[in-house]
Coordinates of C-alpha atoms in Angstrom, one line a residue:
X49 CA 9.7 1.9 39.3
X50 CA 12.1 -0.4 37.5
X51 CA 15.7 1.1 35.8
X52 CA 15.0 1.8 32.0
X53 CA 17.0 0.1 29.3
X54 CA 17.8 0.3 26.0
X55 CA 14.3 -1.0 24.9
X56 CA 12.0 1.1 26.8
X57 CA 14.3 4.4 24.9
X58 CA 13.2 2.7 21.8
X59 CA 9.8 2.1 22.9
X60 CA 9.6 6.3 24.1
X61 CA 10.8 7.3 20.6
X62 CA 7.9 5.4 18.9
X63 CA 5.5 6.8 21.2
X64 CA 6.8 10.3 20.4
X65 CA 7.3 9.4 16.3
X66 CA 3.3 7.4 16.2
X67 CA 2.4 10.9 18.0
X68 CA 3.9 13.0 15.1
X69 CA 3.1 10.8 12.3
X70 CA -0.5 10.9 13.5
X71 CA -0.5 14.5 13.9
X72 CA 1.0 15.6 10.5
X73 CA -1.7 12.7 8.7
X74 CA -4.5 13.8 10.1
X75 CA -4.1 17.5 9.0
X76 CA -4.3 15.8 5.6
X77 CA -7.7 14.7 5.8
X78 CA -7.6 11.3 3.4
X79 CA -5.3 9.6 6.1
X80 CA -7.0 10.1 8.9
X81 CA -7.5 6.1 9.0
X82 CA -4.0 5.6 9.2
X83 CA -3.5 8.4 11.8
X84 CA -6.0 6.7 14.0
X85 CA -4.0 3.3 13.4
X86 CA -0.6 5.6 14.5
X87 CA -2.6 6.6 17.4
X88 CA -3.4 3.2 18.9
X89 CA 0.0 2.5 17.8
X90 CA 1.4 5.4 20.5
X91 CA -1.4 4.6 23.0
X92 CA -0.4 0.5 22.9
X93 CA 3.5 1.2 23.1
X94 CA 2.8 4.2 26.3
X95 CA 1.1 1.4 27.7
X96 CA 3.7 -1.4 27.7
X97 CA 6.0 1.0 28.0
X98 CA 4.3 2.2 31.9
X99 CA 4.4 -1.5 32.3
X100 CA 7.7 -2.8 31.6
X101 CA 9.0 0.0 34.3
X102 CA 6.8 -1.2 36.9
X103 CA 4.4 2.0 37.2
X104 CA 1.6 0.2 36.1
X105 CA 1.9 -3.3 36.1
X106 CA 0.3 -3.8 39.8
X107 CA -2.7 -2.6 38.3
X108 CA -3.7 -4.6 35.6
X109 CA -2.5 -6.0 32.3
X110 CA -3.6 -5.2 29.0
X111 CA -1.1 -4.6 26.3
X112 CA -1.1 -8.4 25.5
X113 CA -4.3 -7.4 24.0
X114 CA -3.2 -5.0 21.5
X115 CA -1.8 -7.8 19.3
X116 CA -5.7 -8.7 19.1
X117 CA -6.2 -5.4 17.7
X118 CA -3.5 -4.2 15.4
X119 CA -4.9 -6.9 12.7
X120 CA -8.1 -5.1 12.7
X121 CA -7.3 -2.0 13.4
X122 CA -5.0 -1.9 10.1
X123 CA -7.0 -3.8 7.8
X124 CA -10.0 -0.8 8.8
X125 CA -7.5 1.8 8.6
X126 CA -6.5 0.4 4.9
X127 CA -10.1 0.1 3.8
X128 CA -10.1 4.0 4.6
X129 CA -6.9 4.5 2.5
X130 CA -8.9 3.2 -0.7
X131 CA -11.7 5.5 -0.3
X132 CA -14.2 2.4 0.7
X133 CA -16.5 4.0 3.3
X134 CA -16.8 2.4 6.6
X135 CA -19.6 1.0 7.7
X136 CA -21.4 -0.3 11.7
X137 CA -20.8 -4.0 10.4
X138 CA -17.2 -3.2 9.7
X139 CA -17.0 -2.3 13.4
X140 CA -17.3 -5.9 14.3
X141 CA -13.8 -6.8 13.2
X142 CA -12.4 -5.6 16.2
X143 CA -15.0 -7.0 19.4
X144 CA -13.1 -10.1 19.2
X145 CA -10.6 -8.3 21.4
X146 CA -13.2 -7.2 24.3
X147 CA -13.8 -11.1 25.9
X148 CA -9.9 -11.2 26.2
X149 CA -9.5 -8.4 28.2
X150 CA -11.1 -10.5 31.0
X151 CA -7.8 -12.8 30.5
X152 CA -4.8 -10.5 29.4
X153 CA -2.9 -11.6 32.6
X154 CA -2.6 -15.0 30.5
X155 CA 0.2 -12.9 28.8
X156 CA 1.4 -16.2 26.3
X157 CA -2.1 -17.6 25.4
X158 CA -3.5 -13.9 24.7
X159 CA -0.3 -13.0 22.5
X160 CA -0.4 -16.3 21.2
X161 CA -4.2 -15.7 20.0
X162 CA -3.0 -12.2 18.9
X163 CA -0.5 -13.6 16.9
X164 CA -2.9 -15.9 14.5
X165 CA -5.1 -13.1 14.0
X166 CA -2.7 -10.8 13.0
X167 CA -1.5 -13.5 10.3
X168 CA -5.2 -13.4 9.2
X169 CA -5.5 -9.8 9.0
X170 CA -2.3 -9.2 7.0
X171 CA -4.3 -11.7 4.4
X172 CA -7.2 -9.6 4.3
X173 CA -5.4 -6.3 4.2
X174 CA -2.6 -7.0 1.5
X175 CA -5.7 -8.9 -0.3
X176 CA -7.6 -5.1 -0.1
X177 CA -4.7 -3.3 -1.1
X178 CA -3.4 -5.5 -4.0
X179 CA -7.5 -5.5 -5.3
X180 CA -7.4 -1.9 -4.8
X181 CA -4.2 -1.4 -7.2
X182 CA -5.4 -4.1 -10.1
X183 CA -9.0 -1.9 -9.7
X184 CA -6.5 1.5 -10.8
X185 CA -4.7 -0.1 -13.2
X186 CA -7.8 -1.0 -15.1
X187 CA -8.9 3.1 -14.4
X188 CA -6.1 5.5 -14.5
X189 CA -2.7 5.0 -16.3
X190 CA -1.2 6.8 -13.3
X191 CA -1.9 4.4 -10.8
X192 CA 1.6 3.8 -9.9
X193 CA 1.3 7.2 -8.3
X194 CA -1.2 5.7 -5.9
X195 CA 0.0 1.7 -5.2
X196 CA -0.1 0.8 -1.9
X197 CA 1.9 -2.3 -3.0
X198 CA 4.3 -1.0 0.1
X199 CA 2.4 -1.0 2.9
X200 CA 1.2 -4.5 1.6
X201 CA 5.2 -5.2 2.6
X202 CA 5.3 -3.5 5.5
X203 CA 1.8 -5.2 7.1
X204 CA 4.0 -8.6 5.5
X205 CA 7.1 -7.8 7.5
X206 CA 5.4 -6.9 11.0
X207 CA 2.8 -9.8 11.1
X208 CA 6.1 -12.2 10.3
X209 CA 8.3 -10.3 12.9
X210 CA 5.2 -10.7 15.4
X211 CA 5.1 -14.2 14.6
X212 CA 9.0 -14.2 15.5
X213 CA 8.4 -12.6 18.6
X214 CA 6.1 -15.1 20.0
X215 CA 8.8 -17.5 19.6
X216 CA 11.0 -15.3 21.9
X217 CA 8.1 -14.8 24.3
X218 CA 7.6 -18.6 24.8
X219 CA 11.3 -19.2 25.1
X220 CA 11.6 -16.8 28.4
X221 CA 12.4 -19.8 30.7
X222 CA 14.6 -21.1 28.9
X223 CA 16.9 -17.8 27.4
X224 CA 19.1 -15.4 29.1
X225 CA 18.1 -12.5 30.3
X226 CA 20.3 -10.7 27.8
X227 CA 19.2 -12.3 24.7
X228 CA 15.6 -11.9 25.9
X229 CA 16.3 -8.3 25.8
X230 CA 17.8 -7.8 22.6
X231 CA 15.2 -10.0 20.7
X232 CA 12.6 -7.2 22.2
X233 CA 14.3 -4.5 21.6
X234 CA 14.6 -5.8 17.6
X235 CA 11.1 -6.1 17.6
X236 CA 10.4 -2.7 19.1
X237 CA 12.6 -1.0 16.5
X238 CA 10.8 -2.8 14.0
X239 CA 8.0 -1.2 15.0
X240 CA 9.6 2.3 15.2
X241 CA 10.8 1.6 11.6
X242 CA 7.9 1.0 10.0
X243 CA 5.9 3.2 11.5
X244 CA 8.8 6.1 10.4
X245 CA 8.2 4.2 6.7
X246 CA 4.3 4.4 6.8
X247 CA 4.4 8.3 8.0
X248 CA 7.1 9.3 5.7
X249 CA 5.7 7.0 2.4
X250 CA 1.9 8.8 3.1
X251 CA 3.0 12.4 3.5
X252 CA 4.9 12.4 0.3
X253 CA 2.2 10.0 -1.2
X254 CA -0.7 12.6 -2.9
X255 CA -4.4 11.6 -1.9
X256 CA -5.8 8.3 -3.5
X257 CA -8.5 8.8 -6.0
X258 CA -12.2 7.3 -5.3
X259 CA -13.1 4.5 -6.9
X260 CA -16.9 4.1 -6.0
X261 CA -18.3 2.9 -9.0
X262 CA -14.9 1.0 -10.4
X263 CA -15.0 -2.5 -11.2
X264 CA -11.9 -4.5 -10.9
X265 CA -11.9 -6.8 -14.1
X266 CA -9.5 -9.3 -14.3
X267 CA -7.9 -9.5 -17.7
X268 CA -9.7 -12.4 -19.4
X269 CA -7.5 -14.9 -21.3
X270 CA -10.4 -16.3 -23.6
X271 CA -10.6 -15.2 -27.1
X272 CA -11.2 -11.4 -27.5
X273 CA -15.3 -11.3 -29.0
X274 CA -15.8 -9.9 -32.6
X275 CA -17.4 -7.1 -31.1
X276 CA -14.7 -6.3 -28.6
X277 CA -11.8 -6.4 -31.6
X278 CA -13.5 -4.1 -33.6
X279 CA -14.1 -1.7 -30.6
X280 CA -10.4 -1.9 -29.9
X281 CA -9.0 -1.4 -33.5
X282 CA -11.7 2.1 -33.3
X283 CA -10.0 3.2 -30.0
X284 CA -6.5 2.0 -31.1
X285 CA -6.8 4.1 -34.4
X286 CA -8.1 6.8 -32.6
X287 CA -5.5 7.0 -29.3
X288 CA -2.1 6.9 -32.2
X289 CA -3.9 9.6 -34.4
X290 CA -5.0 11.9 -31.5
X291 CA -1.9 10.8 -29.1
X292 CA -4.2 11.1 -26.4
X293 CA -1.6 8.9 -24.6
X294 CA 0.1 12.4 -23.9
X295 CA -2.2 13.1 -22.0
X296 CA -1.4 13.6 -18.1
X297 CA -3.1 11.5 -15.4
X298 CA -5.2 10.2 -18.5
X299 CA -8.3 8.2 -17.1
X300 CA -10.8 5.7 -18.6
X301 CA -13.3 8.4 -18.2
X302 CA -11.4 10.8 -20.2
X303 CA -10.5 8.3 -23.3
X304 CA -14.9 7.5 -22.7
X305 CA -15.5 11.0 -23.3
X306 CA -12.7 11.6 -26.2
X307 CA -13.6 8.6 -28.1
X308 CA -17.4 8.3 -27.4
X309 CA -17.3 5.0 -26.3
X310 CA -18.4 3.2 -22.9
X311 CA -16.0 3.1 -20.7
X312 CA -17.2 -0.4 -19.6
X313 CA -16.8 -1.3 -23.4
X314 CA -13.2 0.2 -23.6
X315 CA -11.7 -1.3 -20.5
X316 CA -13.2 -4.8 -21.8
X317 CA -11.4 -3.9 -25.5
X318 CA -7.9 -3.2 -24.2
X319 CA -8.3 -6.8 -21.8
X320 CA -9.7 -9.2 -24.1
X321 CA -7.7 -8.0 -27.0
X322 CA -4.4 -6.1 -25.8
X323 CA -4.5 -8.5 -22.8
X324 CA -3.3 -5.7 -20.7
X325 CA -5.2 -3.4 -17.9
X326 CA -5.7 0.3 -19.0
X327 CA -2.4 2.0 -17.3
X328 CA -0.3 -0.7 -19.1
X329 CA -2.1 0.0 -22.5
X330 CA -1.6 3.8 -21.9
X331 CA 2.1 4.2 -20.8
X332 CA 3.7 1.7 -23.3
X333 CA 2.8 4.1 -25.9
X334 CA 4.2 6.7 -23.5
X335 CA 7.3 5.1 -23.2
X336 CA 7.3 4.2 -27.1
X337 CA 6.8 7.9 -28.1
X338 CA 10.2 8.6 -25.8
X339 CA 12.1 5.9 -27.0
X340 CA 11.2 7.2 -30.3
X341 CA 13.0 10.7 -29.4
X342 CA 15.8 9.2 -27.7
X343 CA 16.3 7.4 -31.0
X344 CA 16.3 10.4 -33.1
X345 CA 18.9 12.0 -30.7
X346 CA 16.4 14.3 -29.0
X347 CA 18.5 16.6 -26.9
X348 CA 15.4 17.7 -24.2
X349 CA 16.3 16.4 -20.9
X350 CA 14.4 12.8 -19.7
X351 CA 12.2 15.0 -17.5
X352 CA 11.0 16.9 -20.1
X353 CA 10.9 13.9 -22.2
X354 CA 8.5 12.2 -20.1
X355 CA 7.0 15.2 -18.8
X356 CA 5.9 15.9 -22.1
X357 CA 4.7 12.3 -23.1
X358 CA 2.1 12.5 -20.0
X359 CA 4.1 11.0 -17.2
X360 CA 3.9 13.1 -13.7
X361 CA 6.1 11.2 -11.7
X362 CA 9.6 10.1 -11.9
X363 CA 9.3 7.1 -10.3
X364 CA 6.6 6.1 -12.0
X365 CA 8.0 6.9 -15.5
X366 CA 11.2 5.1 -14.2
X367 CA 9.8 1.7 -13.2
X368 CA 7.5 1.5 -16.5
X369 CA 10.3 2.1 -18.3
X370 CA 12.7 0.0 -16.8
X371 CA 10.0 -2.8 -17.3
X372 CA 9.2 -2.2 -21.0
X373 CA 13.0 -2.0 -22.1
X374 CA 15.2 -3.9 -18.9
X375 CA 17.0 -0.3 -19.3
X376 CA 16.8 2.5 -17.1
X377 CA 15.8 5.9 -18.8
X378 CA 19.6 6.9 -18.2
X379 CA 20.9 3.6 -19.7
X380 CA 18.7 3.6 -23.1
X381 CA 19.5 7.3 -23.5
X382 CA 23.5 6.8 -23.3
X383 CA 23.0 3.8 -25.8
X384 CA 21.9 5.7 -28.1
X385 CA 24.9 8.1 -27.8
X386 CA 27.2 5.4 -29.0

């Protein structure tokens, strides 16, 4: 058995965190996808780990091969996340992998191949998760509460470090030893950071909503149709009268069965004519009604504030804010004190 360094501590603590993580997300039930992908995570970094220390590396191989199947692996794990059900075909995504297990003693070509599709697979993946948020915007006007716009940066970040780290791989002859060994142990903590991110990010994050029969519309820049403007000026009439804006976690489905109008023809109404998805519509009239108070000197507190007008989380209610006024709720509310 070889001496442990720095690294293989590093790669032991990400073992024991992907353990933990995968643990406390699978008692949760919707992230059992992503506690599967923390799984392999823990399995892939044991097994490098047993053969960077010589206890395994007589035997055979293989961690060159789990660069093959993070892409995969996350992009199926993500899928989960949005509540898209998994199906045999998707199952293919990762047999790529199997053929180069006959060749993972070519440690540079393998991780090399590994490497490209990784790159591929953070397309895909940021491509599902960014679809997944426009498809809630257009639903729910708390679908800040539920963006996965984060992990899209975290699958960003690792596929680019990986990309990094195949430099340094190649470059083995011709570095020291000692810079060879600090460029792996910045890629392992990588690893141990954003795993940390994803496990800490999903247990505070609340269960994403299903959205089997949503249909992500993209906001259409044509002129609105005449029957689409008088369908908005209806709703329009009817949200300001009713201040059904106030309403928390306020869906399509719920403004549908207020209103009495299709929720197909609604969604279409606030696009073509507000030019705006739903959750935009919703909470600039949220954010209107507490700029109004703040203006009249209200003295309730900003949680109450935007407690009241139908927000349920403060970091939602602070980014929406923040991009409807370029103030922060703290900012606006000490102007006005002036």
């Amino acid at each position: 058995m070889d001496s442990l360094n720095f690294v293989n501590l590093i790669q032991a603590a990400t073992v024991g965190v992907s353990i933990l993580a995968s643990l406390l997300l699978w008692r949760k039930g919707t992230f059992d996808g992503i506690a599967l992908l923390l799984g392999l995570i823990a399995f892939a970094t044991l097994v490098n780990l047993l053969e960077e220390t010589g206890i395994t590396r007589d035997i055979y191989i293989i961690s060159p091969i789990f660069i093959l199947l993070f892409g995969p692996a996350g992009y199926l794990a993500s899928k989960h996340l949005t509540n898209e059900k998994l199906t045999k075909r998707d199952w293919v995504h990762i047999l790529p992998a199997a053929p180069l297990l006959l060749f993972s003693s070519h440690v540079s070509i393998v991780i090399a191949i590994g490497t490209i599709w990784r790159l591929i697979y953070a397309y895909f993946t940021a491509t599902l998760l960014t679809t997944y948020k426009r498809t809630l915007d257009e639903e729910r006007s708390d679908s800040e509460e539920f963006s996965f716009n984060w992990l899209v940066w975290v699958i960003v970040v690792m596929a680019l470090f990986n990309l990094i780290d195949l430099i340094r791989l190649n470059s083995q002859p011709y570095i020291s030893y000692e810079l060879n060994i600090i460029g792996q142990g910045i890629n392992n903590s990588v690893w141990l950071l954003a795993v940390m991110i994803i496990a800490i990010k999903l247990i505070e994050q609340k269960s994403p909503p299903t959205l089997a029969q949503a249909k992500n519309e993209k906001i259409s820049k044509e002129p609105a149709p005449e029957n689409y403007l008088s369908t908005f000026a209806e709703l329009d009439k009817l949200i300001i009268i009713n201040q059904w804006f106030l309403k928390p976690r306020l869906t399509l489905t719920d403004v549908s069965e207020l209103s009495g109008l299709q929720t197909r023809d609604i969604s279409r109404a606030i696009n073509t004519v507000a030019n705006k998805p739903f959750n935009e519509y919703i909470n600039e009239y949220r954010i209107k009604h507490i700029c109004q108070a703040l203006d009249a000197g209200s003295n309730l507190t900003l949680t109450r504030l935007f407690t009241d007008a139908g927000f349920s989380s403060k970091a939602s209610f602070n980014k929406v804010f923040k991009d409807y006024t370029s103030m922060t709720p703290s900012e606006y509310k000490s102007q006005n004190k002036v």
